[in-house]
Amino acid sequence: MRSSDLKIKVCGMRDAENIVGLAALNPHYLGLIFYPQSKRFAGDLNPGILKHVPGKIIRTGVFVNASKAEIGEKISQYGLKAVQLHGDETPQFCNEIKNLNVEVIKAFGLDESFDFGRLNQYIEYCDYFLFDTQTAAYGGSGKSFDWSLLQHYTLSKPYFLSGGIDEVNIDSILEMTDERLYAIDLNSKFESEPGLKDLAKLDKVFRKLKTARAEK
């Protein structure tokens, strides 16, 4: 069974009532997407709704090739404690964001042609990597990549696993023994429509992980 400290990030939140409901489940990370082309764009969300989110839940902003000024503004406006960079951001840019006193999660899309050597230049400028499915456009696809590709990952930096995680394949994740697997990123497979999470489905996952921890 996977290590009992596996964290959960629920991403793509934008509905006020849905956010309050999710907060009651106590995810470790709550993701807000500030990429205007996303169907889950949260740029119009009233920041006041986040007063219902306990401080221990890490508010995470997801950005694609945004400027430092824009990211800094959203950090202040929404009380972000983590920033996920999902575009073509350079190691130097990651470092600039890290200096804003937030966790930095740098996302990479994986496929058979991915060069894991690219990660070496980022390792000291971010807190975590996030591995998602490679797509032609920015953002998630709702599809899983071949997780066996992770055998080519040789660095010690912990990572988030993303891309098509659902109620079925999460069992396979719990069987993973890679201690660098820090968190799972849940999004489209737990939605009734883009940006609106099925809280009953998510509750089952939270309970499953709680049971796994109790069995350790």
PDB file of C-alpha atoms in Angstrom:
ATOM      1  CA  MET A   1       0.000   0.000   0.000  1.00  0.00           C
ATOM      2  CA  ARG A   2       1.192   3.534  -0.832  1.00  0.00           C
ATOM      3  CA  SER A   3       2.754   5.625   1.924  1.00  0.00           C
ATOM      4  CA  SER A   4       0.151   7.075   4.282  1.00  0.00           C
ATOM      5  CA  ASP A   5       1.210  10.695   3.716  1.00  0.00           C
ATOM      6  CA  LEU A   6      -0.163  11.013   0.168  1.00  0.00           C
ATOM      7  CA  LYS A   7      -1.694  14.467  -0.291  1.00  0.00           C
ATOM      8  CA  ILE A   8      -4.769  15.408  -2.318  1.00  0.00           C
ATOM      9  CA  LYS A   9      -5.100  18.456  -4.567  1.00  0.00           C
ATOM     10  CA  VAL A  10      -8.506  19.203  -6.055  1.00  0.00           C
ATOM     11  CA  CYS A  11      -8.152  21.578  -8.981  1.00  0.00           C
ATOM     12  CA  GLY A  12     -10.418  23.596 -11.252  1.00  0.00           C
ATOM     13  CA  MET A  13     -12.645  25.094  -8.559  1.00  0.00           C
ATOM     14  CA  ARG A  14     -14.664  28.210  -9.386  1.00  0.00           C
ATOM     15  CA  ASP A  15     -18.183  27.824  -7.939  1.00  0.00           C
ATOM     16  CA  ALA A  16     -18.645  29.445  -4.537  1.00  0.00           C
ATOM     17  CA  GLU A  17     -20.997  26.846  -3.024  1.00  0.00           C
ATOM     18  CA  ASN A  18     -18.899  24.013  -4.448  1.00  0.00           C
ATOM     19  CA  ILE A  19     -15.767  25.492  -2.886  1.00  0.00           C
ATOM     20  CA  VAL A  20     -17.425  25.620   0.529  1.00  0.00           C
ATOM     21  CA  GLY A  21     -18.489  21.987   0.147  1.00  0.00           C
ATOM     22  CA  LEU A  22     -15.024  20.907  -0.888  1.00  0.00           C
ATOM     23  CA  ALA A  23     -13.438  22.771   2.020  1.00  0.00           C
ATOM     24  CA  ALA A  24     -15.482  20.590   4.376  1.00  0.00           C
ATOM     25  CA  LEU A  25     -13.672  17.539   2.950  1.00  0.00           C
ATOM     26  CA  ASN A  26     -10.318  19.095   3.879  1.00  0.00           C
ATOM     27  CA  PRO A  27      -8.175  18.553   0.779  1.00  0.00           C
ATOM     28  CA  HIS A  28      -4.530  19.485   1.228  1.00  0.00           C
ATOM     29  CA  TYR A  29      -4.559  21.755  -1.836  1.00  0.00           C
ATOM     30  CA  LEU A  30      -7.404  23.675  -3.504  1.00  0.00           C
ATOM     31  CA  GLY A  31      -6.631  24.727  -7.070  1.00  0.00           C
ATOM     32  CA  LEU A  32      -7.913  27.840  -8.828  1.00  0.00           C
ATOM     33  CA  ILE A  33      -7.115  28.151 -12.540  1.00  0.00           C
ATOM     34  CA  PHE A  34      -6.205  31.641 -13.742  1.00  0.00           C
ATOM     35  CA  TYR A  35      -5.709  30.726 -17.398  1.00  0.00           C
ATOM     36  CA  PRO A  36      -8.413  32.590 -19.374  1.00  0.00           C
ATOM     37  CA  GLN A  37      -8.666  29.881 -22.050  1.00  0.00           C
ATOM     38  CA  SER A  38      -9.583  27.250 -19.473  1.00  0.00           C
ATOM     39  CA  LYS A  39     -13.183  26.100 -19.083  1.00  0.00           C
ATOM     40  CA  ARG A  40     -12.472  26.268 -15.357  1.00  0.00           C
ATOM     41  CA  PHE A  41     -11.196  29.849 -15.329  1.00  0.00           C
ATOM     42  CA  ALA A  42     -11.611  31.268 -11.816  1.00  0.00           C
ATOM     43  CA  GLY A  43     -10.649  34.884 -12.522  1.00  0.00           C
ATOM     44  CA  ASP A  44     -14.164  36.130 -11.759  1.00  0.00           C
ATOM     45  CA  LEU A  45     -14.418  34.372  -8.414  1.00  0.00           C
ATOM     46  CA  ASN A  46     -15.159  36.645  -5.464  1.00  0.00           C
ATOM     47  CA  PRO A  47     -12.107  36.299  -3.176  1.00  0.00           C
ATOM     48  CA  GLY A  48     -14.387  36.716  -0.164  1.00  0.00           C
ATOM     49  CA  ILE A  49     -15.703  33.170  -0.604  1.00  0.00           C
ATOM     50  CA  LEU A  50     -12.289  31.855   0.389  1.00  0.00           C
ATOM     51  CA  LYS A  51     -12.867  32.985   3.958  1.00  0.00           C
ATOM     52  CA  HIS A  52     -14.757  29.695   4.256  1.00  0.00           C
ATOM     53  CA  VAL A  53     -11.598  27.745   3.333  1.00  0.00           C
ATOM     54  CA  PRO A  54      -9.566  26.721   6.414  1.00  0.00           C
ATOM     55  CA  GLY A  55      -6.054  28.109   6.497  1.00  0.00           C
ATOM     56  CA  LYS A  56      -4.497  24.642   6.497  1.00  0.00           C
ATOM     57  CA  ILE A  57      -5.833  24.069   2.966  1.00  0.00           C
ATOM     58  CA  ILE A  58      -3.197  25.413   0.575  1.00  0.00           C
ATOM     59  CA  ARG A  59      -4.812  27.749  -1.947  1.00  0.00           C
ATOM     60  CA  THR A  60      -3.077  27.135  -5.255  1.00  0.00           C
ATOM     61  CA  GLY A  61      -3.172  29.330  -8.338  1.00  0.00           C
ATOM     62  CA  VAL A  62      -2.619  27.695 -11.718  1.00  0.00           C
ATOM     63  CA  PHE A  63      -1.052  29.913 -14.387  1.00  0.00           C
ATOM     64  CA  VAL A  64       0.083  29.513 -17.992  1.00  0.00           C
ATOM     65  CA  ASN A  65       2.816  31.906 -19.151  1.00  0.00           C
ATOM     66  CA  ALA A  66       1.469  34.700 -16.951  1.00  0.00           C
ATOM     67  CA  SER A  67       3.616  37.660 -15.940  1.00  0.00           C
ATOM     68  CA  LYS A  68       5.188  37.973 -12.523  1.00  0.00           C
ATOM     69  CA  ALA A  69       3.003  41.030 -11.899  1.00  0.00           C
ATOM     70  CA  GLU A  70      -0.196  39.127 -12.695  1.00  0.00           C
ATOM     71  CA  ILE A  71       0.789  36.213 -10.493  1.00  0.00           C
ATOM     72  CA  GLY A  72       1.750  38.553  -7.662  1.00  0.00           C
ATOM     73  CA  GLU A  73      -1.616  40.287  -7.922  1.00  0.00           C
ATOM     74  CA  LYS A  74      -3.496  36.995  -7.691  1.00  0.00           C
ATOM     75  CA  ILE A  75      -1.354  35.866  -4.745  1.00  0.00           C
ATOM     76  CA  SER A  76      -2.403  38.995  -2.884  1.00  0.00           C
ATOM     77  CA  GLN A  77      -6.030  38.984  -4.030  1.00  0.00           C
ATOM     78  CA  TYR A  78      -6.764  35.313  -3.283  1.00  0.00           C
ATOM     79  CA  GLY A  79      -4.284  34.590  -0.499  1.00  0.00           C
ATOM     80  CA  LEU A  80      -2.461  31.984  -2.586  1.00  0.00           C
ATOM     81  CA  LYS A  81       0.143  29.880  -0.809  1.00  0.00           C
ATOM     82  CA  ALA A  82       1.209  27.886  -3.862  1.00  0.00           C
ATOM     83  CA  VAL A  83       1.606  28.638  -7.558  1.00  0.00           C
ATOM     84  CA  GLN A  84       1.445  25.980 -10.265  1.00  0.00           C
ATOM     85  CA  LEU A  85       3.167  26.969 -13.501  1.00  0.00           C
ATOM     86  CA  HIS A  86       1.717  25.059 -16.431  1.00  0.00           C
ATOM     87  CA  GLY A  87       3.309  26.834 -19.390  1.00  0.00           C
ATOM     88  CA  ASP A  88       6.769  27.414 -20.824  1.00  0.00           C
ATOM     89  CA  GLU A  89       8.144  29.146 -17.751  1.00  0.00           C
ATOM     90  CA  THR A  90      11.940  29.166 -17.423  1.00  0.00           C
ATOM     91  CA  PRO A  91      13.874  28.061 -14.339  1.00  0.00           C
ATOM     92  CA  GLN A  92      14.730  31.716 -13.704  1.00  0.00           C
ATOM     93  CA  PHE A  93      11.058  32.679 -13.771  1.00  0.00           C
ATOM     94  CA  CYS A  94      10.241  29.850 -11.353  1.00  0.00           C
ATOM     95  CA  ASN A  95      12.857  31.284  -9.021  1.00  0.00           C
ATOM     96  CA  GLU A  96      11.309  34.754  -9.249  1.00  0.00           C
ATOM     97  CA  ILE A  97       7.924  33.326  -8.245  1.00  0.00           C
ATOM     98  CA  LYS A  98       9.482  31.263  -5.462  1.00  0.00           C
ATOM     99  CA  ASN A  99      10.857  34.517  -4.067  1.00  0.00           C
ATOM    100  CA  LEU A 100       7.250  35.702  -3.608  1.00  0.00           C
ATOM    101  CA  ASN A 101       7.128  33.290  -0.642  1.00  0.00           C
ATOM    102  CA  VAL A 102       4.861  30.677  -2.183  1.00  0.00           C
ATOM    103  CA  GLU A 103       5.356  27.020  -2.997  1.00  0.00           C
ATOM    104  CA  VAL A 104       6.170  26.579  -6.671  1.00  0.00           C
ATOM    105  CA  ILE A 105       4.834  23.556  -8.562  1.00  0.00           C
ATOM    106  CA  LYS A 106       6.216  23.266 -12.101  1.00  0.00           C
ATOM    107  CA  ALA A 107       4.086  21.151 -14.414  1.00  0.00           C
ATOM    108  CA  PHE A 108       5.340  19.046 -17.320  1.00  0.00           C
ATOM    109  CA  GLY A 109       3.368  17.039 -19.876  1.00  0.00           C
ATOM    110  CA  LEU A 110       4.743  13.516 -20.309  1.00  0.00           C
ATOM    111  CA  ASP A 111       4.751  11.228 -23.311  1.00  0.00           C
ATOM    112  CA  GLU A 112       7.200   8.711 -24.748  1.00  0.00           C
ATOM    113  CA  SER A 113       9.399  11.463 -26.192  1.00  0.00           C
ATOM    114  CA  PHE A 114       9.719  13.511 -22.987  1.00  0.00           C
ATOM    115  CA  ASP A 115      13.308  14.367 -22.071  1.00  0.00           C
ATOM    116  CA  PHE A 116      13.596  13.957 -18.303  1.00  0.00           C
ATOM    117  CA  GLY A 117      16.953  15.719 -18.515  1.00  0.00           C
ATOM    118  CA  ARG A 118      15.008  18.980 -18.850  1.00  0.00           C
ATOM    119  CA  LEU A 119      14.107  18.754 -15.203  1.00  0.00           C
ATOM    120  CA  ASN A 120      17.669  19.163 -13.956  1.00  0.00           C
ATOM    121  CA  GLN A 121      17.692  22.912 -14.574  1.00  0.00           C
ATOM    122  CA  TYR A 122      14.461  23.390 -12.601  1.00  0.00           C
ATOM    123  CA  ILE A 123      15.197  21.309  -9.541  1.00  0.00           C
ATOM    124  CA  GLU A 124      16.519  24.068  -7.282  1.00  0.00           C
ATOM    125  CA  TYR A 125      13.892  26.620  -8.321  1.00  0.00           C
ATOM    126  CA  CYS A 126      10.684  24.792  -7.497  1.00  0.00           C
ATOM    127  CA  ASP A 127       9.294  22.816  -4.575  1.00  0.00           C
ATOM    128  CA  TYR A 128       7.525  20.131  -6.579  1.00  0.00           C
ATOM    129  CA  PHE A 129       7.113  18.881 -10.120  1.00  0.00           C
ATOM    130  CA  LEU A 130       3.703  17.960 -11.485  1.00  0.00           C
ATOM    131  CA  PHE A 131       3.524  15.270 -14.149  1.00  0.00           C
ATOM    132  CA  ASP A 132       0.517  15.424 -16.460  1.00  0.00           C
ATOM    133  CA  THR A 133      -0.413  14.039 -19.861  1.00  0.00           C
ATOM    134  CA  GLN A 134       1.230  15.775 -22.810  1.00  0.00           C
ATOM    135  CA  THR A 135      -1.301  17.610 -24.966  1.00  0.00           C
ATOM    136  CA  ALA A 136      -1.146  19.880 -27.993  1.00  0.00           C
ATOM    137  CA  ALA A 137      -2.584  22.743 -25.965  1.00  0.00           C
ATOM    138  CA  TYR A 138      -1.879  23.935 -22.432  1.00  0.00           C
ATOM    139  CA  GLY A 139      -3.801  22.400 -19.579  1.00  0.00           C
ATOM    140  CA  GLY A 140      -5.145  18.981 -18.763  1.00  0.00           C
ATOM    141  CA  SER A 141      -6.755  16.477 -21.102  1.00  0.00           C
ATOM    142  CA  GLY A 142      -8.631  14.302 -18.627  1.00  0.00           C
ATOM    143  CA  LYS A 143      -6.539  11.382 -19.859  1.00  0.00           C
ATOM    144  CA  SER A 144      -3.865   9.400 -18.042  1.00  0.00           C
ATOM    145  CA  PHE A 145      -0.370   9.028 -19.410  1.00  0.00           C
ATOM    146  CA  ASP A 146       1.608   5.801 -19.241  1.00  0.00           C
ATOM    147  CA  TRP A 147       2.734   5.834 -15.616  1.00  0.00           C
ATOM    148  CA  SER A 148       5.563   3.433 -16.423  1.00  0.00           C
ATOM    149  CA  LEU A 149       7.316   6.474 -17.924  1.00  0.00           C
ATOM    150  CA  LEU A 150       8.036   7.547 -14.355  1.00  0.00           C
ATOM    151  CA  GLN A 151      10.715   4.863 -14.150  1.00  0.00           C
ATOM    152  CA  HIS A 152      12.846   7.298 -16.173  1.00  0.00           C
ATOM    153  CA  TYR A 153      12.516   9.950 -13.467  1.00  0.00           C
ATOM    154  CA  THR A 154      15.717   9.751 -11.424  1.00  0.00           C
ATOM    155  CA  LEU A 155      15.681  12.961  -9.389  1.00  0.00           C
ATOM    156  CA  SER A 156      14.721  13.195  -5.725  1.00  0.00           C
ATOM    157  CA  LYS A 157      12.287  16.103  -6.103  1.00  0.00           C
ATOM    158  CA  PRO A 158       8.779  15.053  -4.955  1.00  0.00           C
ATOM    159  CA  TYR A 159       5.968  15.298  -7.494  1.00  0.00           C
ATOM    160  CA  PHE A 160       2.230  15.577  -8.023  1.00  0.00           C
ATOM    161  CA  LEU A 161       0.606  12.984 -10.283  1.00  0.00           C
ATOM    162  CA  SER A 162      -2.063  14.387 -12.590  1.00  0.00           C
ATOM    163  CA  GLY A 163      -4.048  13.446 -15.674  1.00  0.00           C
ATOM    164  CA  GLY A 164      -7.239  11.395 -15.788  1.00  0.00           C
ATOM    165  CA  ILE A 165      -7.169  10.168 -12.199  1.00  0.00           C
ATOM    166  CA  ASP A 166     -10.544   8.641 -11.358  1.00  0.00           C
ATOM    167  CA  GLU A 167     -12.267   6.369  -8.830  1.00  0.00           C
ATOM    168  CA  VAL A 168     -10.895   3.260 -10.540  1.00  0.00           C
ATOM    169  CA  ASN A 169      -7.240   3.944 -11.259  1.00  0.00           C
ATOM    170  CA  ILE A 170      -6.700   5.539  -7.879  1.00  0.00           C
ATOM    171  CA  ASP A 171      -6.412   1.984  -6.550  1.00  0.00           C
ATOM    172  CA  SER A 172      -3.332   1.518  -8.731  1.00  0.00           C
ATOM    173  CA  ILE A 173      -1.877   4.727  -7.334  1.00  0.00           C
ATOM    174  CA  LEU A 174      -2.295   3.406  -3.810  1.00  0.00           C
ATOM    175  CA  GLU A 175      -0.172   0.433  -4.810  1.00  0.00           C
ATOM    176  CA  MET A 176       2.700   2.632  -5.975  1.00  0.00           C
ATOM    177  CA  THR A 177       5.765   2.500  -3.753  1.00  0.00           C
ATOM    178  CA  ASP A 178       7.564   5.586  -5.083  1.00  0.00           C
ATOM    179  CA  GLU A 179       8.148   7.758  -2.031  1.00  0.00           C
ATOM    180  CA  ARG A 180       8.640  10.779  -4.289  1.00  0.00           C
ATOM    181  CA  LEU A 181       4.932  10.654  -5.164  1.00  0.00           C
ATOM    182  CA  TYR A 182       3.785  13.500  -2.945  1.00  0.00           C
ATOM    183  CA  ALA A 183       0.245  14.227  -4.091  1.00  0.00           C
ATOM    184  CA  ILE A 184      -2.498  13.344  -6.542  1.00  0.00           C
ATOM    185  CA  ASP A 185      -4.262  16.019  -8.568  1.00  0.00           C
ATOM    186  CA  LEU A 186      -8.001  15.438  -9.030  1.00  0.00           C
ATOM    187  CA  ASN A 187     -10.063  17.381 -11.519  1.00  0.00           C
ATOM    188  CA  SER A 188     -12.270  16.501 -14.500  1.00  0.00           C
ATOM    189  CA  LYS A 189     -13.059  12.870 -13.584  1.00  0.00           C
ATOM    190  CA  PHE A 190     -14.842  14.126 -10.481  1.00  0.00           C
ATOM    191  CA  GLU A 191     -17.033  16.723 -12.178  1.00  0.00           C
ATOM    192  CA  SER A 192     -20.677  16.919 -13.136  1.00  0.00           C
ATOM    193  CA  GLU A 193     -19.711  19.782 -15.472  1.00  0.00           C
ATOM    194  CA  PRO A 194     -16.514  21.802 -15.970  1.00  0.00           C
ATOM    195  CA  GLY A 195     -15.632  23.566 -12.734  1.00  0.00           C
ATOM    196  CA  LEU A 196     -18.321  21.836 -10.652  1.00  0.00           C
ATOM    197  CA  LYS A 197     -17.101  18.902  -8.563  1.00  0.00           C
ATOM    198  CA  ASP A 198     -19.176  15.898  -7.546  1.00  0.00           C
ATOM    199  CA  LEU A 199     -18.533  16.070  -3.817  1.00  0.00           C
ATOM    200  CA  ALA A 200     -19.974  12.596  -3.181  1.00  0.00           C
ATOM    201  CA  LYS A 201     -17.399  11.061  -5.547  1.00  0.00           C
ATOM    202  CA  LEU A 202     -14.605  13.028  -3.938  1.00  0.00           C
ATOM    203  CA  ASP A 203     -15.758  11.988  -0.480  1.00  0.00           C
ATOM    204  CA  LYS A 204     -15.337   8.332  -1.480  1.00  0.00           C
ATOM    205  CA  VAL A 205     -11.732   8.999  -2.476  1.00  0.00           C
ATOM    206  CA  PHE A 206     -11.008  10.843   0.760  1.00  0.00           C
ATOM    207  CA  ARG A 207     -12.471   7.952   2.733  1.00  0.00           C
ATOM    208  CA  LYS A 208     -10.447   5.434   0.740  1.00  0.00           C
ATOM    209  CA  LEU A 209      -7.219   7.276   1.515  1.00  0.00           C
ATOM    210  CA  LYS A 210      -8.201   7.601   5.153  1.00  0.00           C
ATOM    211  CA  THR A 211      -8.715   3.832   5.300  1.00  0.00           C
ATOM    212  CA  ALA A 212      -5.337   3.293   3.631  1.00  0.00           C
ATOM    213  CA  ARG A 213      -3.680   5.457   6.267  1.00  0.00           C
ATOM    214  CA  ALA A 214      -5.388   3.558   9.075  1.00  0.00           C
ATOM    215  CA  GLU A 215      -4.107   0.265   7.681  1.00  0.00           C
ATOM    216  CA  LYS A 216      -0.483   1.426   7.692  1.00  0.00           C
TER     217      LYS A 216
END
